[in-house]
PDB file of C-alpha atoms in Angstrom:
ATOM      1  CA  UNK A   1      11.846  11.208  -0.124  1.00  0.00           C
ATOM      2  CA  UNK A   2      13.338   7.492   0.731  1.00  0.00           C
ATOM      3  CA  UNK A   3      13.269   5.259  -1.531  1.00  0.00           C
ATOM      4  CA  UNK A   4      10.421   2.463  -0.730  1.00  0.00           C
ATOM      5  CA  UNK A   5      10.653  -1.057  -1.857  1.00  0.00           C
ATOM      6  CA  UNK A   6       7.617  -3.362  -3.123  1.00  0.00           C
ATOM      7  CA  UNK A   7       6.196  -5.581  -0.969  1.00  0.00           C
ATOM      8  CA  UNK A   8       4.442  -8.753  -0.982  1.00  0.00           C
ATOM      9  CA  UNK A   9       0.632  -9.298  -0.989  1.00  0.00           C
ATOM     10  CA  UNK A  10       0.951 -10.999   2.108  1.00  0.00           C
ATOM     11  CA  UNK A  11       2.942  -8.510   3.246  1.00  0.00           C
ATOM     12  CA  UNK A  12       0.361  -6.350   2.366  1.00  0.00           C
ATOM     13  CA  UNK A  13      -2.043  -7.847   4.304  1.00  0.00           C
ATOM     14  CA  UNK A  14      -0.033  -7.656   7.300  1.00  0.00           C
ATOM     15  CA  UNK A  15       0.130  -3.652   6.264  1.00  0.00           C
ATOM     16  CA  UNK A  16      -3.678  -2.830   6.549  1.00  0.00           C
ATOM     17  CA  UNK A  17      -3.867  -4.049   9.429  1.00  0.00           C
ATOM     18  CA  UNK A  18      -1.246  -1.687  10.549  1.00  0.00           C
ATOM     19  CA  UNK A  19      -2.073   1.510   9.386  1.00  0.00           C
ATOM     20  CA  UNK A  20      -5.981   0.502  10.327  1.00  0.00           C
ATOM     21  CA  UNK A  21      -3.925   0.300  14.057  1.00  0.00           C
ATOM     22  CA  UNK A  22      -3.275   4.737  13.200  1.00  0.00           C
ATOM     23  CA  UNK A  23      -0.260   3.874  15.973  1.00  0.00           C
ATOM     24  CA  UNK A  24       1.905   1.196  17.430  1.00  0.00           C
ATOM     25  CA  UNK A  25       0.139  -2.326  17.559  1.00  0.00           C
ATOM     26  CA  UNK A  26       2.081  -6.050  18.627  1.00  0.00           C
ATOM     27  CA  UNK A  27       2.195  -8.429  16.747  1.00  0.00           C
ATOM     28  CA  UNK A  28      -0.499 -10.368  18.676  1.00  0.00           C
ATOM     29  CA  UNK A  29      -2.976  -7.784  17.693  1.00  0.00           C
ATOM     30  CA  UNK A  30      -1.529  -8.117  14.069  1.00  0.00           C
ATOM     31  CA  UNK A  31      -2.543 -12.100  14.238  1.00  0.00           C
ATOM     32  CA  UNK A  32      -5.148 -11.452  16.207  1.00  0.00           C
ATOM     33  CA  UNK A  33      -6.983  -8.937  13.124  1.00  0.00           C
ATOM     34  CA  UNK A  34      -5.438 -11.209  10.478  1.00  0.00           C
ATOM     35  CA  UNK A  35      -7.160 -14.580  11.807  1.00  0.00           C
ATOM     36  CA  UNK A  36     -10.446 -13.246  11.250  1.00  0.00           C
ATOM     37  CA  UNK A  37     -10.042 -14.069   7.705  1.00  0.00           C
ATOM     38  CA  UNK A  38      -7.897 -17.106   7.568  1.00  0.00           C
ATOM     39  CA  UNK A  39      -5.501 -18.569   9.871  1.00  0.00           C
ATOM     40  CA  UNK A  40      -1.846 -16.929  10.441  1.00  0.00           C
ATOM     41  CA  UNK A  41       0.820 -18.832  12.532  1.00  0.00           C
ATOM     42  CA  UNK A  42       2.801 -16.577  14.898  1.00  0.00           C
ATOM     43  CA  UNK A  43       5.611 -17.632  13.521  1.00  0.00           C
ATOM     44  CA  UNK A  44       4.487 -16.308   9.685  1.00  0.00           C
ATOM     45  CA  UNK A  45       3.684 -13.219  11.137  1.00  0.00           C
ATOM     46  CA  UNK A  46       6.647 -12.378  12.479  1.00  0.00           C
ATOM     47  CA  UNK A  47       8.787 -13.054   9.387  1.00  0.00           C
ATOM     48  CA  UNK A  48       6.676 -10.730   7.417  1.00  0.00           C
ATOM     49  CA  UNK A  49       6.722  -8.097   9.793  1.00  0.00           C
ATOM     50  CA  UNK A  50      10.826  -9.007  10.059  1.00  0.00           C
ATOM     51  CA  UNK A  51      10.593  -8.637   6.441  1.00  0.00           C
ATOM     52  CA  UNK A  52       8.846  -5.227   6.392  1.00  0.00           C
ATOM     53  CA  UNK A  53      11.482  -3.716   8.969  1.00  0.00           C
ATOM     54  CA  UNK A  54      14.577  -4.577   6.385  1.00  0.00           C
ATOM     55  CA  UNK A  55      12.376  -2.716   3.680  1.00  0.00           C
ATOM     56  CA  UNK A  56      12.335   0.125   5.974  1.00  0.00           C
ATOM     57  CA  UNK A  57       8.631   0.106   5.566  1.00  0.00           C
ATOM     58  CA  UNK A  58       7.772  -0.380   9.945  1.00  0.00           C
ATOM     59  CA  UNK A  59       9.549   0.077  12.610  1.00  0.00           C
ATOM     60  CA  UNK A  60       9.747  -2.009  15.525  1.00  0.00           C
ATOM     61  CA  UNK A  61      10.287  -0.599  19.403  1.00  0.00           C
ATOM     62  CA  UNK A  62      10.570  -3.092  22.302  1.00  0.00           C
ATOM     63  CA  UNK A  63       7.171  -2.115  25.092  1.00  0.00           C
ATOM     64  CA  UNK A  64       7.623  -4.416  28.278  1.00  0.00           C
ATOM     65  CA  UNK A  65       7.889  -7.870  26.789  1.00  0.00           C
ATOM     66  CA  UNK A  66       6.646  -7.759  23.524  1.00  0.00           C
ATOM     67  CA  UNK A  67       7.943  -6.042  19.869  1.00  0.00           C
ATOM     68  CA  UNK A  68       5.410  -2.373  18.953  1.00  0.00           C
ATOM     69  CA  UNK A  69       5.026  -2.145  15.439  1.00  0.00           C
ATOM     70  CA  UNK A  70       4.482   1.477  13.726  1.00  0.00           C
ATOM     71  CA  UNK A  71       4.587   2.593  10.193  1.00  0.00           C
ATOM     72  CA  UNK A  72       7.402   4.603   8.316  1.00  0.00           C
ATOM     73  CA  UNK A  73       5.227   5.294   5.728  1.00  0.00           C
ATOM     74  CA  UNK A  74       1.536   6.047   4.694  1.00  0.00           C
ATOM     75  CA  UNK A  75      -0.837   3.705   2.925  1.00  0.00           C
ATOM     76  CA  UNK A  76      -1.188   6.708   0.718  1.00  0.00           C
ATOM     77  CA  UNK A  77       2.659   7.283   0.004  1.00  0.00           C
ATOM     78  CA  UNK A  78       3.014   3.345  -0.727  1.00  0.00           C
ATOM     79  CA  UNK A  79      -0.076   3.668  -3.024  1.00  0.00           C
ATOM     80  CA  UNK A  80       1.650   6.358  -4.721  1.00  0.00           C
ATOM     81  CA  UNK A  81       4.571   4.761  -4.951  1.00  0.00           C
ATOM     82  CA  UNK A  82       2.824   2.108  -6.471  1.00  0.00           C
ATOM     83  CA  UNK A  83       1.119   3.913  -9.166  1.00  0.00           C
ATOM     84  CA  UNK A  84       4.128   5.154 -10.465  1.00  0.00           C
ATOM     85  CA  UNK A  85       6.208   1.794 -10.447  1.00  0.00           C
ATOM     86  CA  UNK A  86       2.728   0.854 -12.433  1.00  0.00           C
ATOM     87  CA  UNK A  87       2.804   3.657 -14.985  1.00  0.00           C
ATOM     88  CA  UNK A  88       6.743   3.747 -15.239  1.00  0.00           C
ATOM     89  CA  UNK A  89       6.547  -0.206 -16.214  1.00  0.00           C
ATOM     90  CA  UNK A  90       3.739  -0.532 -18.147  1.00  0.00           C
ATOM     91  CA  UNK A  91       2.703   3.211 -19.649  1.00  0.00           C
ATOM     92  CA  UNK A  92       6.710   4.343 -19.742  1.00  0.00           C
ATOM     93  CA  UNK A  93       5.571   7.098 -17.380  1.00  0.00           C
ATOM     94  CA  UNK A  94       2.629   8.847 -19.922  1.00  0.00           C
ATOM     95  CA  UNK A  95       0.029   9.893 -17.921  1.00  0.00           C
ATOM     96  CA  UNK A  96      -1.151  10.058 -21.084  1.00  0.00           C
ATOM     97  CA  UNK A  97      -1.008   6.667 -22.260  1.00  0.00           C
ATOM     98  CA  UNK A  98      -2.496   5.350 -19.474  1.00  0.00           C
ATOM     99  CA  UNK A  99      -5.365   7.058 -19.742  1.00  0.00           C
ATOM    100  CA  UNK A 100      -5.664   6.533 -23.742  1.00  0.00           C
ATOM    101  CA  UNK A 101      -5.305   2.637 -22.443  1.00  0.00           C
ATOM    102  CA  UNK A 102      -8.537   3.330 -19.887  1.00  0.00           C
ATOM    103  CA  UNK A 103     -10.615   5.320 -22.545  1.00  0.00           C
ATOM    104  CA  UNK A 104      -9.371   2.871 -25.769  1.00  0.00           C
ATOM    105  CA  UNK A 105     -10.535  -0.142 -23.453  1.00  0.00           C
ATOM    106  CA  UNK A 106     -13.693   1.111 -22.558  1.00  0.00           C
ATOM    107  CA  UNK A 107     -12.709   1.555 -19.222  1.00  0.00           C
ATOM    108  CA  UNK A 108     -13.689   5.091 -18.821  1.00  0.00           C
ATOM    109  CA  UNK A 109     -16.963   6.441 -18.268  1.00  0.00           C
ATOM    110  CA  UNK A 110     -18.125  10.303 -19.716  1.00  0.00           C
ATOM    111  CA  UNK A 111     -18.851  11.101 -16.330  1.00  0.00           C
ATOM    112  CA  UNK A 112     -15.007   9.938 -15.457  1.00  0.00           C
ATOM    113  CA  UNK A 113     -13.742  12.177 -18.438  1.00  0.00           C
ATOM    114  CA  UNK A 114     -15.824  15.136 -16.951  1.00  0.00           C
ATOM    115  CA  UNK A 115     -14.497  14.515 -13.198  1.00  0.00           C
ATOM    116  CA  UNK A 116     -10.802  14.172 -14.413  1.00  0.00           C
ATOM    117  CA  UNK A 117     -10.659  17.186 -16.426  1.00  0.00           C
ATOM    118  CA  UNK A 118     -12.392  19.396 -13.017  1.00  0.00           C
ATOM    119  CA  UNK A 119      -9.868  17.547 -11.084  1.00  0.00           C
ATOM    120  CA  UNK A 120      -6.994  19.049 -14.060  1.00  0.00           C
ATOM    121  CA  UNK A 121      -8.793  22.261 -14.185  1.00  0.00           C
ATOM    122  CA  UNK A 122      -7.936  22.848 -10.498  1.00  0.00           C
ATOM    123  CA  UNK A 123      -4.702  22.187 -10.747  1.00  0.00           C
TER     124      UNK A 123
END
C-alpha cells in the first residue's frame, strides 16, 4: 500500500467533489460544484488540485485543452487512513482505548455496544 499524506480541509473539499465525479472531471467542473457553496477563484483551485498531485493523491492527464483530474485513491482508503493517523496519535493505536474513551464519555449508546460486538462476532 503507498503511503498517503494528510491533506487540507480545503483540500478536502476539492476531494468530494472528485470522487462524487466516480471518473475524470476538469477543473472547471471542480469550480463549477465548489461555487455552489461559496466562491472559489480559478486560480485557488488549481493550486489545491497542484497540491493534491505532489501528494500523489490525483492524477492529472491533459484532454484537448484542458487538465482531467482522477483519483489515486478512494474516499474510503483516505478515511481509513485517517482513522488510523487518529487512533495512532491520540489512542496510541488501542482499539481499545478508543472505544473505553467513547463508552467513558458517554458517547456510546447500548444499541452501539450491541451492533459493534455483531459486527466483532463476524469477524
Amino acid at each position: 500500500m503507498r503511503k498517503i499524506q494528510e491533506i487540507s480541509k480545503s483540500e478536502m473539499e476539492v476531494m468530494q467533489v472528485i470522487w462524487a465525479a466516480e471518473g475524470s472531471v476538469t477543473s472547471a467542473e471542480i469550480q463549477q460544484v465548489l461555487n455552489k457553496g461559496k466562491s472559489w477563484k480559478p486560480t485557488t483551485v488549481l493550486t489545491f488540485l497542484a497540491r493534491l498531485a505532489e501528494k500523489g493523491i490525483i492524477e492529472t492527464s491533459k484532454k484537448g485543452k484542458s487538465n482531467q483530474y482522477v483519483p489515486l485513491i478512494s474516499e474510503c482508503e483516505y478515511r481509513q487512513f485517517k482513522t488510523r493517523s487518529f487512533l495512532n496519535s491520540v489512542h496510541k493505536g488501542s482499539i481499545k482505548c478508543f472505544i473505553a474513551a467513547l463508552y467513558e464519555g458517554d458517547g456510546i449508546s447500548k444499541e452501539e455496544i450491541r451492533e459493534l460486538k455483531k459486527w466483532l462476532s463476524q469477524r
